[in-house]
């Protein structure tokens, strides 16, 4: 009975609770907010359309950074820290509270960037993350400039909307994912048990603009999965469950700590089937990203439509999960 109340719309739920109180059925304690998980709130302010041109502008900057730093943005190389400084500068100017978490891996210092949007109930924190490092072979624009730029532009949209979320929003850019999810694991390990329990959900975005794209949704937590599926249903784009490598990205440390996870993925070095090309377009028999982990993962290694839809899906999911109002 209690859980069925929490699934109603806030207005209907409140009216029902008031009515129930009036006849003495419910004690006032039923109003205590539950901890995790958060449920999507249909009454929330509607999510903005994320301008894909802005996402692409961030990718152009990351490409430029790689070019100026020996051709990559890898852990322990100057291009990584330059990437982090670029993202941090945008977030600081937009009113986020940022912090840089240092760790050591393979004899080099690594960095995570954490950005909190002030406000919202921190005991129900919704996180979105992306790894910001590339491999040493190239600039890493699809892997993972795409996810990094997608969540950056969504964070900037939160600021533009002056979102007043019910639940707290936190964004993260991870270091050293390509060395085995080192940064995200450091972050999760650095949290106390109490702080871990305040993270209601973690959404991961690793490769969201693959040049021969698929539309894959992580099938871990059903609530988080459904938010993304709902969004793609509004576009009439069929999705598939992400199977290219469960546990191959930064959601894994969160999942291992018992935190609900979700995310999007447009494909790496697996081959698109004929059936997938039929429903998504692109080339059957070709990899989703033929430049995966290669020097050709440049600004041209992006499908703009996939990048646009996935960026809009990030905003939709965060607005749904955050609740609240914007001005
Ligand atoms: N950065 C990931 C990696 O190098 C890319 C990747 C491959 C991935 N398979 C995935 C990301 C599945 C998410 C889900 O392994
Ligand atoms: Ca858009
Ligand atoms: Zn990778």
mmCIF file of C-alpha atoms and ligand atoms in Angstrom:
data_model
loop_
_atom_site.group_PDB
_atom_site.id
_atom_site.type_symbol
_atom_site.label_atom_id
_atom_site.label_comp_id
_atom_site.label_asym_id
_atom_site.label_seq_id
_atom_site.Cartn_x
_atom_site.Cartn_y
_atom_site.Cartn_z
ATOM 1 C CA UNK A 1 0.000 0.000 0.000
ATOM 2 C CA UNK A 2 2.786 2.354 0.916
ATOM 3 C CA UNK A 3 4.768 1.630 -2.250
ATOM 4 C CA UNK A 4 1.687 1.963 -4.438
ATOM 5 C CA UNK A 5 1.224 5.472 -3.055
ATOM 6 C CA UNK A 6 4.760 6.497 -3.990
ATOM 7 C CA UNK A 7 4.108 5.536 -7.598
ATOM 8 C CA UNK A 8 1.170 7.911 -7.975
ATOM 9 C CA UNK A 9 1.596 11.439 -9.244
ATOM 10 C CA UNK A 10 2.577 13.832 -6.437
ATOM 11 C CA UNK A 11 -0.769 15.633 -6.601
ATOM 12 C CA UNK A 12 -2.890 12.481 -6.599
ATOM 13 C CA UNK A 13 -0.674 10.946 -3.924
ATOM 14 C CA UNK A 14 -0.940 14.019 -1.721
ATOM 15 C CA UNK A 15 -4.711 14.186 -2.154
ATOM 16 C CA UNK A 16 -5.023 10.518 -1.346
ATOM 17 C CA UNK A 17 -2.809 10.819 1.730
ATOM 18 C CA UNK A 18 -4.815 13.815 2.935
ATOM 19 C CA UNK A 19 -8.027 11.896 2.438
ATOM 20 C CA UNK A 20 -6.614 8.863 4.202
ATOM 21 C CA UNK A 21 -5.407 10.979 7.117
ATOM 22 C CA UNK A 22 -8.821 12.557 7.432
ATOM 23 C CA UNK A 23 -10.356 9.161 8.047
ATOM 24 C CA UNK A 24 -7.459 8.102 10.243
ATOM 25 C CA UNK A 25 -6.108 5.351 8.002
ATOM 26 C CA UNK A 26 -2.546 6.583 7.732
ATOM 27 C CA UNK A 27 -0.149 7.797 10.369
ATOM 28 C CA UNK A 28 1.727 11.021 9.505
ATOM 29 C CA UNK A 29 5.008 9.069 9.383
ATOM 30 C CA UNK A 30 4.110 7.696 5.920
ATOM 31 C CA UNK A 31 5.204 11.074 4.559
ATOM 32 C CA UNK A 32 8.839 10.437 5.444
ATOM 33 C CA UNK A 33 10.811 10.469 2.194
ATOM 34 C CA UNK A 34 12.234 7.062 1.337
ATOM 35 C CA UNK A 35 15.942 6.855 0.516
ATOM 36 C CA UNK A 36 16.880 5.304 -2.817
ATOM 37 C CA UNK A 37 15.649 4.613 -5.427
ATOM 38 C CA UNK A 38 14.194 7.649 -7.119
ATOM 39 C CA UNK A 39 11.176 7.274 -9.344
ATOM 40 C CA UNK A 40 10.636 9.337 -12.491
ATOM 41 C CA UNK A 41 8.263 12.221 -11.897
ATOM 42 C CA UNK A 42 5.896 12.896 -14.804
ATOM 43 C CA UNK A 43 4.984 16.290 -13.353
ATOM 44 C CA UNK A 44 8.612 17.500 -13.627
ATOM 45 C CA UNK A 45 9.667 20.456 -15.747
ATOM 46 C CA UNK A 46 10.212 19.241 -19.302
ATOM 47 C CA UNK A 47 13.728 18.570 -20.491
ATOM 48 C CA UNK A 48 15.317 20.879 -23.055
ATOM 49 C CA UNK A 49 16.431 19.875 -26.527
ATOM 50 C CA UNK A 50 20.225 19.699 -26.239
ATOM 51 C CA UNK A 51 21.756 21.622 -29.163
ATOM 52 C CA UNK A 52 23.954 19.083 -30.944
ATOM 53 C CA UNK A 53 26.032 21.950 -32.363
ATOM 54 C CA UNK A 54 27.112 22.739 -28.797
ATOM 55 C CA UNK A 55 28.054 19.112 -28.173
ATOM 56 C CA UNK A 56 30.057 19.134 -31.406
ATOM 57 C CA UNK A 57 31.785 22.360 -30.368
ATOM 58 C CA UNK A 58 33.047 20.577 -27.230
ATOM 59 C CA UNK A 59 34.289 17.722 -29.428
ATOM 60 C CA UNK A 60 36.143 20.214 -31.632
ATOM 61 C CA UNK A 61 37.844 21.576 -28.519
ATOM 62 C CA UNK A 62 38.832 18.075 -27.371
ATOM 63 C CA UNK A 63 40.210 17.363 -30.855
ATOM 64 C CA UNK A 64 42.204 20.603 -30.670
ATOM 65 C CA UNK A 65 43.512 19.644 -27.219
ATOM 66 C CA UNK A 66 44.697 16.262 -28.508
ATOM 67 C CA UNK A 67 46.393 17.923 -31.469
ATOM 68 C CA UNK A 68 48.242 20.336 -29.192
ATOM 69 C CA UNK A 69 49.320 17.524 -26.844
ATOM 70 C CA UNK A 70 50.906 14.814 -28.955
ATOM 71 C CA UNK A 71 47.730 13.469 -30.547
ATOM 72 C CA UNK A 72 45.929 11.980 -27.560
ATOM 73 C CA UNK A 73 44.184 12.702 -24.249
ATOM 74 C CA UNK A 74 45.382 9.604 -22.414
ATOM 75 C CA UNK A 75 45.919 9.024 -18.694
ATOM 76 C CA UNK A 76 49.252 10.455 -17.567
ATOM 77 C CA UNK A 77 49.645 12.622 -20.696
ATOM 78 C CA UNK A 78 49.264 16.377 -20.891
ATOM 79 C CA UNK A 79 46.181 16.055 -23.108
ATOM 80 C CA UNK A 80 44.217 14.457 -20.301
ATOM 81 C CA UNK A 81 44.711 17.276 -17.820
ATOM 82 C CA UNK A 82 44.041 19.841 -20.579
ATOM 83 C CA UNK A 83 40.731 18.087 -21.309
ATOM 84 C CA UNK A 84 39.814 18.180 -17.637
ATOM 85 C CA UNK A 85 40.692 21.869 -17.376
ATOM 86 C CA UNK A 86 38.460 22.623 -20.385
ATOM 87 C CA UNK A 87 35.439 20.829 -18.900
ATOM 88 C CA UNK A 88 36.019 22.257 -15.428
ATOM 89 C CA UNK A 89 36.223 25.807 -16.771
ATOM 90 C CA UNK A 90 32.816 25.486 -18.443
ATOM 91 C CA UNK A 91 31.217 24.038 -15.298
ATOM 92 C CA UNK A 92 32.718 26.591 -12.926
ATOM 93 C CA UNK A 93 31.462 29.424 -15.128
ATOM 94 C CA UNK A 94 27.974 27.841 -15.107
ATOM 95 C CA UNK A 95 27.690 27.716 -11.325
ATOM 96 C CA UNK A 96 28.629 24.115 -10.552
ATOM 97 C CA UNK A 97 30.603 23.174 -7.462
ATOM 98 C CA UNK A 98 33.540 21.258 -8.896
ATOM 99 C CA UNK A 99 36.229 19.167 -7.294
ATOM 100 C CA UNK A 100 39.174 17.270 -8.721
ATOM 101 C CA UNK A 101 39.974 13.887 -7.198
ATOM 102 C CA UNK A 102 43.547 12.686 -7.682
ATOM 103 C CA UNK A 103 44.695 9.093 -7.812
ATOM 104 C CA UNK A 104 47.783 7.266 -8.915
ATOM 105 C CA UNK A 105 47.872 4.585 -11.607
ATOM 106 C CA UNK A 106 50.733 3.051 -13.597
ATOM 107 C CA UNK A 107 53.172 5.530 -12.103
ATOM 108 C CA UNK A 108 51.202 8.602 -13.171
ATOM 109 C CA UNK A 109 48.734 10.914 -11.449
ATOM 110 C CA UNK A 110 45.166 10.583 -12.637
ATOM 111 C CA UNK A 111 42.219 12.886 -12.091
ATOM 112 C CA UNK A 112 38.456 12.624 -11.779
ATOM 113 C CA UNK A 113 36.324 15.736 -12.107
ATOM 114 C CA UNK A 114 33.172 15.843 -9.972
ATOM 115 C CA UNK A 115 30.574 18.585 -10.488
ATOM 116 C CA UNK A 116 27.606 19.116 -8.183
ATOM 117 C CA UNK A 117 24.635 21.267 -9.103
ATOM 118 C CA UNK A 118 23.718 23.104 -5.888
ATOM 119 C CA UNK A 119 20.353 22.065 -4.458
ATOM 120 C CA UNK A 120 18.192 18.994 -4.311
ATOM 121 C CA UNK A 121 18.048 16.280 -1.695
ATOM 122 C CA UNK A 122 21.571 14.839 -1.465
ATOM 123 C CA UNK A 123 20.206 11.671 0.153
ATOM 124 C CA UNK A 124 18.755 10.987 -3.316
ATOM 125 C CA UNK A 125 21.638 11.848 -5.613
ATOM 126 C CA UNK A 126 21.378 11.091 -9.326
ATOM 127 C CA UNK A 127 24.743 10.815 -11.076
ATOM 128 C CA UNK A 128 25.749 10.952 -14.739
ATOM 129 C CA UNK A 129 29.305 10.033 -15.705
ATOM 130 C CA UNK A 130 31.608 9.600 -18.686
ATOM 131 C CA UNK A 131 35.278 8.757 -19.009
ATOM 132 C CA UNK A 132 37.328 11.658 -20.249
ATOM 133 C CA UNK A 133 40.549 9.789 -21.079
ATOM 134 C CA UNK A 134 41.424 8.438 -24.517
ATOM 135 C CA UNK A 135 43.756 5.607 -25.406
ATOM 136 C CA UNK A 136 47.285 6.705 -26.425
ATOM 137 C CA UNK A 137 46.632 5.771 -30.070
ATOM 138 C CA UNK A 138 44.460 8.768 -30.860
ATOM 139 C CA UNK A 139 42.323 11.695 -29.751
ATOM 140 C CA UNK A 140 39.381 9.560 -28.543
ATOM 141 C CA UNK A 141 36.574 11.680 -29.922
ATOM 142 C CA UNK A 142 33.873 9.014 -30.045
ATOM 143 C CA UNK A 143 35.568 7.023 -27.220
ATOM 144 C CA UNK A 144 34.852 8.974 -25.133
ATOM 145 C CA UNK A 145 34.752 12.622 -26.111
ATOM 146 C CA UNK A 146 31.164 11.892 -27.128
ATOM 147 C CA UNK A 147 29.898 10.875 -23.691
ATOM 148 C CA UNK A 148 32.017 13.552 -22.029
ATOM 149 C CA UNK A 149 30.634 16.289 -24.276
ATOM 150 C CA UNK A 150 27.077 14.948 -24.032
ATOM 151 C CA UNK A 151 26.983 15.147 -20.245
ATOM 152 C CA UNK A 152 28.865 18.467 -20.263
ATOM 153 C CA UNK A 153 26.272 20.102 -22.503
ATOM 154 C CA UNK A 154 23.473 18.556 -20.410
ATOM 155 C CA UNK A 155 25.056 20.006 -17.267
ATOM 156 C CA UNK A 156 25.230 23.404 -18.966
ATOM 157 C CA UNK A 157 21.555 23.029 -19.889
ATOM 158 C CA UNK A 158 20.737 22.383 -16.217
ATOM 159 C CA UNK A 159 22.427 25.690 -15.457
ATOM 160 C CA UNK A 160 20.662 27.544 -18.298
ATOM 161 C CA UNK A 161 17.311 26.243 -17.025
ATOM 162 C CA UNK A 162 18.217 27.217 -13.443
ATOM 163 C CA UNK A 163 16.848 23.793 -12.571
ATOM 164 C CA UNK A 164 15.610 23.412 -9.012
ATOM 165 C CA UNK A 165 15.674 19.622 -8.748
ATOM 166 C CA UNK A 166 13.952 17.645 -6.013
ATOM 167 C CA UNK A 167 16.849 15.200 -6.068
ATOM 168 C CA UNK A 168 20.490 16.223 -6.125
ATOM 169 C CA UNK A 169 22.386 16.102 -9.448
ATOM 170 C CA UNK A 170 26.053 15.202 -9.765
ATOM 171 C CA UNK A 171 28.152 14.848 -12.915
ATOM 172 C CA UNK A 172 31.491 13.065 -13.177
ATOM 173 C CA UNK A 173 34.304 12.805 -15.714
ATOM 174 C CA UNK A 174 36.523 9.811 -15.020
ATOM 175 C CA UNK A 175 40.238 9.399 -15.520
ATOM 176 C CA UNK A 176 42.027 6.206 -16.564
ATOM 177 C CA UNK A 177 38.968 4.247 -17.701
ATOM 178 C CA UNK A 178 41.114 2.833 -20.487
ATOM 179 C CA UNK A 179 43.461 1.325 -17.876
ATOM 180 C CA UNK A 180 40.572 -0.614 -16.336
ATOM 181 C CA UNK A 181 38.057 1.852 -14.874
ATOM 182 C CA UNK A 182 40.658 3.112 -12.438
ATOM 183 C CA UNK A 183 39.201 6.566 -11.797
ATOM 184 C CA UNK A 184 35.601 5.491 -11.261
ATOM 185 C CA UNK A 185 36.715 2.633 -8.999
ATOM 186 C CA UNK A 186 38.770 5.102 -6.952
ATOM 187 C CA UNK A 187 35.752 7.349 -6.605
ATOM 188 C CA UNK A 188 33.401 4.575 -5.457
ATOM 189 C CA UNK A 189 36.042 3.245 -3.044
ATOM 190 C CA UNK A 190 36.521 6.743 -1.617
ATOM 191 C CA UNK A 191 32.869 6.961 -0.551
ATOM 192 C CA UNK A 192 31.730 5.909 2.905
ATOM 193 C CA UNK A 193 28.973 3.308 3.046
ATOM 194 C CA UNK A 194 26.604 6.122 3.991
ATOM 195 C CA UNK A 195 27.589 8.273 1.020
ATOM 196 C CA UNK A 196 27.264 5.302 -1.361
ATOM 197 C CA UNK A 197 23.712 4.732 -0.164
ATOM 198 C CA UNK A 198 22.849 8.327 -1.099
ATOM 199 C CA UNK A 199 23.479 7.634 -4.797
ATOM 200 C CA UNK A 200 20.086 6.546 -6.096
ATOM 201 C CA UNK A 201 21.359 5.863 -9.563
ATOM 202 C CA UNK A 202 24.426 6.153 -11.777
ATOM 203 C CA UNK A 203 24.048 6.692 -15.534
ATOM 204 C CA UNK A 204 27.048 5.940 -17.758
ATOM 205 C CA UNK A 205 27.776 7.351 -21.200
ATOM 206 C CA UNK A 206 30.700 5.731 -22.986
ATOM 207 C CA UNK A 207 30.560 6.119 -26.789
ATOM 208 C CA UNK A 208 27.305 7.769 -27.857
ATOM 209 C CA UNK A 209 28.186 9.039 -31.351
ATOM 210 C CA UNK A 210 29.491 5.951 -33.139
ATOM 211 C CA UNK A 211 29.774 6.546 -36.911
ATOM 212 C CA UNK A 212 27.760 3.408 -37.806
ATOM 213 C CA UNK A 213 25.524 3.674 -34.779
ATOM 214 C CA UNK A 214 23.345 1.328 -32.801
ATOM 215 C CA UNK A 215 20.995 2.402 -30.042
ATOM 216 C CA UNK A 216 21.826 0.308 -27.006
ATOM 217 C CA UNK A 217 20.354 0.767 -23.531
ATOM 218 C CA UNK A 218 21.915 -0.844 -20.445
ATOM 219 C CA UNK A 219 19.480 -3.372 -18.953
ATOM 220 C CA UNK A 220 20.641 -3.283 -15.329
ATOM 221 C CA UNK A 221 18.177 -1.286 -13.228
ATOM 222 C CA UNK A 222 14.620 -1.525 -14.697
ATOM 223 C CA UNK A 223 13.629 2.023 -13.694
ATOM 224 C CA UNK A 224 16.714 3.582 -15.280
ATOM 225 C CA UNK A 225 16.373 1.390 -18.353
ATOM 226 C CA UNK A 226 12.738 2.402 -18.789
ATOM 227 C CA UNK A 227 13.482 6.136 -18.744
ATOM 228 C CA UNK A 228 15.722 5.745 -21.791
ATOM 229 C CA UNK A 229 13.399 3.325 -23.565
ATOM 230 C CA UNK A 230 10.521 5.760 -23.045
ATOM 231 C CA UNK A 231 12.541 8.535 -24.650
ATOM 232 C CA UNK A 232 13.514 6.519 -27.722
ATOM 233 C CA UNK A 233 9.902 5.359 -28.048
ATOM 234 C CA UNK A 234 8.882 9.010 -28.477
ATOM 235 C CA UNK A 235 11.315 9.143 -31.428
ATOM 236 C CA UNK A 236 10.102 5.756 -32.746
ATOM 237 C CA UNK A 237 13.686 4.514 -32.642
ATOM 238 C CA UNK A 238 13.969 0.852 -31.641
ATOM 239 C CA UNK A 239 16.602 0.090 -29.011
ATOM 240 C CA UNK A 240 18.432 -3.069 -28.047
ATOM 241 C CA UNK A 241 19.907 -4.230 -24.775
ATOM 242 C CA UNK A 242 23.594 -3.367 -24.495
ATOM 243 C CA UNK A 243 25.540 -6.647 -24.673
ATOM 244 C CA UNK A 244 28.896 -5.640 -26.155
ATOM 245 C CA UNK A 245 30.633 -5.912 -22.852
ATOM 246 C CA UNK A 246 28.814 -5.805 -19.596
ATOM 247 C CA UNK A 247 31.160 -4.400 -17.023
ATOM 248 C CA UNK A 248 33.448 -2.844 -19.626
ATOM 249 C CA UNK A 249 32.942 0.722 -18.487
ATOM 250 C CA UNK A 250 32.631 2.989 -15.459
ATOM 251 C CA UNK A 251 29.202 1.773 -14.374
ATOM 252 C CA UNK A 252 30.843 -1.471 -13.211
ATOM 253 C CA UNK A 253 32.323 -0.158 -9.936
ATOM 254 C CA UNK A 254 28.957 1.425 -9.073
ATOM 255 C CA UNK A 255 27.059 -1.763 -9.895
ATOM 256 C CA UNK A 256 29.521 -3.801 -7.826
ATOM 257 C CA UNK A 257 28.835 -1.489 -4.879
ATOM 258 C CA UNK A 258 25.108 -2.164 -5.178
ATOM 259 C CA UNK A 259 24.195 1.165 -6.785
ATOM 260 C CA UNK A 260 21.507 1.015 -9.525
ATOM 261 C CA UNK A 261 23.080 1.707 -12.933
ATOM 262 C CA UNK A 262 21.925 2.558 -16.425
ATOM 263 C CA UNK A 263 23.317 4.105 -19.567
ATOM 264 C CA UNK A 264 23.505 4.388 -23.330
ATOM 265 C CA UNK A 265 25.964 3.046 -25.884
ATOM 266 C CA UNK A 266 26.176 3.361 -29.677
ATOM 267 C CA UNK A 267 28.602 0.484 -30.314
ATOM 268 C CA UNK A 268 32.333 -0.147 -30.510
ATOM 269 C CA UNK A 269 34.114 -2.847 -32.540
ATOM 270 C CA UNK A 270 31.288 -5.341 -32.900
ATOM 271 C CA UNK A 271 29.743 -5.689 -36.365
ATOM 272 C CA UNK A 272 26.325 -4.305 -37.271
ATOM 273 C CA UNK A 273 24.029 -7.080 -38.473
ATOM 274 C CA UNK A 274 21.702 -6.866 -41.477
ATOM 275 C CA UNK A 275 18.713 -6.694 -39.111
ATOM 276 C CA UNK A 276 20.314 -3.822 -37.202
ATOM 277 C CA UNK A 277 21.116 -1.921 -40.408
ATOM 278 C CA UNK A 278 17.494 -2.417 -41.453
ATOM 279 C CA UNK A 279 16.137 -0.688 -38.375
ATOM 280 C CA UNK A 280 18.903 1.862 -37.682
ATOM 281 C CA UNK A 281 20.375 2.511 -41.108
ATOM 282 C CA UNK A 282 24.134 2.460 -41.642
ATOM 283 C CA UNK A 283 26.245 -0.384 -42.957
ATOM 284 C CA UNK A 284 25.634 -4.051 -42.230
ATOM 285 C CA UNK A 285 28.799 -6.095 -41.872
ATOM 286 C CA UNK A 286 30.767 -3.065 -40.680
ATOM 287 C CA UNK A 287 31.824 -2.234 -37.130
ATOM 288 C CA UNK A 288 29.759 0.287 -35.192
ATOM 289 C CA UNK A 289 33.012 2.185 -34.780
ATOM 290 C CA UNK A 290 35.752 1.063 -37.152
ATOM 291 C CA UNK A 291 38.080 3.634 -35.544
ATOM 292 C CA UNK A 292 37.601 2.309 -32.016
ATOM 293 C CA UNK A 293 40.885 2.778 -30.096
ATOM 294 C CA UNK A 294 42.611 3.997 -33.278
ATOM 295 C CA UNK A 295 44.238 7.185 -34.501
ATOM 296 C CA UNK A 296 41.225 7.807 -36.756
ATOM 297 C CA UNK A 297 38.867 8.354 -33.784
ATOM 298 C CA UNK A 298 38.766 12.048 -34.674
ATOM 299 C CA UNK A 299 36.065 14.726 -35.013
ATOM 300 C CA UNK A 300 34.935 13.110 -38.267
ATOM 301 C CA UNK A 301 34.365 9.775 -36.489
ATOM 302 C CA UNK A 302 30.948 10.847 -35.222
ATOM 303 C CA UNK A 303 27.388 10.302 -36.404
ATOM 304 C CA UNK A 304 25.708 13.622 -35.638
ATOM 305 C CA UNK A 305 22.209 12.143 -35.481
ATOM 306 C CA UNK A 306 23.169 9.513 -32.902
ATOM 307 C CA UNK A 307 25.067 12.121 -30.903
ATOM 308 C CA UNK A 308 22.007 14.389 -30.989
ATOM 309 C CA UNK A 309 19.468 11.723 -29.978
ATOM 310 C CA UNK A 310 21.677 10.341 -27.221
ATOM 311 C CA UNK A 311 22.421 13.813 -25.823
ATOM 312 C CA UNK A 312 18.709 14.614 -25.798
ATOM 313 C CA UNK A 313 18.074 11.259 -24.084
ATOM 314 C CA UNK A 314 20.559 12.162 -21.343
ATOM 315 C CA UNK A 315 18.718 15.412 -20.682
ATOM 316 C CA UNK A 316 15.335 13.657 -20.727
ATOM 317 C CA UNK A 317 16.509 11.031 -18.233
ATOM 318 C CA UNK A 318 18.123 13.518 -15.856
ATOM 319 C CA UNK A 319 15.095 15.824 -15.871
ATOM 320 C CA UNK A 320 12.813 12.859 -15.190
ATOM 321 C CA UNK A 321 14.987 11.482 -12.403
ATOM 322 C CA UNK A 322 15.744 14.849 -10.832
ATOM 323 C CA UNK A 323 12.178 16.115 -10.622
ATOM 324 C CA UNK A 324 11.623 19.740 -9.679
ATOM 325 C CA UNK A 325 11.090 22.919 -11.628
ATOM 326 C CA UNK A 326 13.035 25.201 -13.938
ATOM 327 C CA UNK A 327 12.596 28.907 -14.579
HETATM 328 N N1 LIG B 1 35.543 2.351 -23.308
HETATM 329 C C1 LIG B 1 34.970 1.023 -23.475
HETATM 330 C C2 LIG B 1 36.121 0.061 -23.636
HETATM 331 O O1 LIG B 1 37.160 0.457 -24.097
HETATM 332 C C3 LIG B 1 34.086 0.990 -24.660
HETATM 333 C C4 LIG B 1 33.133 -0.112 -24.619
HETATM 334 C C5 LIG B 1 33.259 -1.318 -25.201
HETATM 335 C C6 LIG B 1 31.908 -0.125 -23.920
HETATM 336 N N2 LIG B 1 32.191 -2.062 -24.927
HETATM 337 C C7 LIG B 1 31.341 -1.357 -24.143
HETATM 338 C C8 LIG B 1 31.249 0.813 -23.139
HETATM 339 C C9 LIG B 1 30.109 -1.694 -23.592
HETATM 340 C C10 LIG B 1 30.018 0.485 -22.595
HETATM 341 C C11 LIG B 1 29.456 -0.763 -22.820
HETATM 342 O O2 LIG B 1 36.000 -1.096 -23.294
HETATM 343 CA CA1 LIG B 2 19.118 17.905 -29.656
HETATM 344 ZN ZN1 LIG B 3 37.669 2.694 -24.800
#
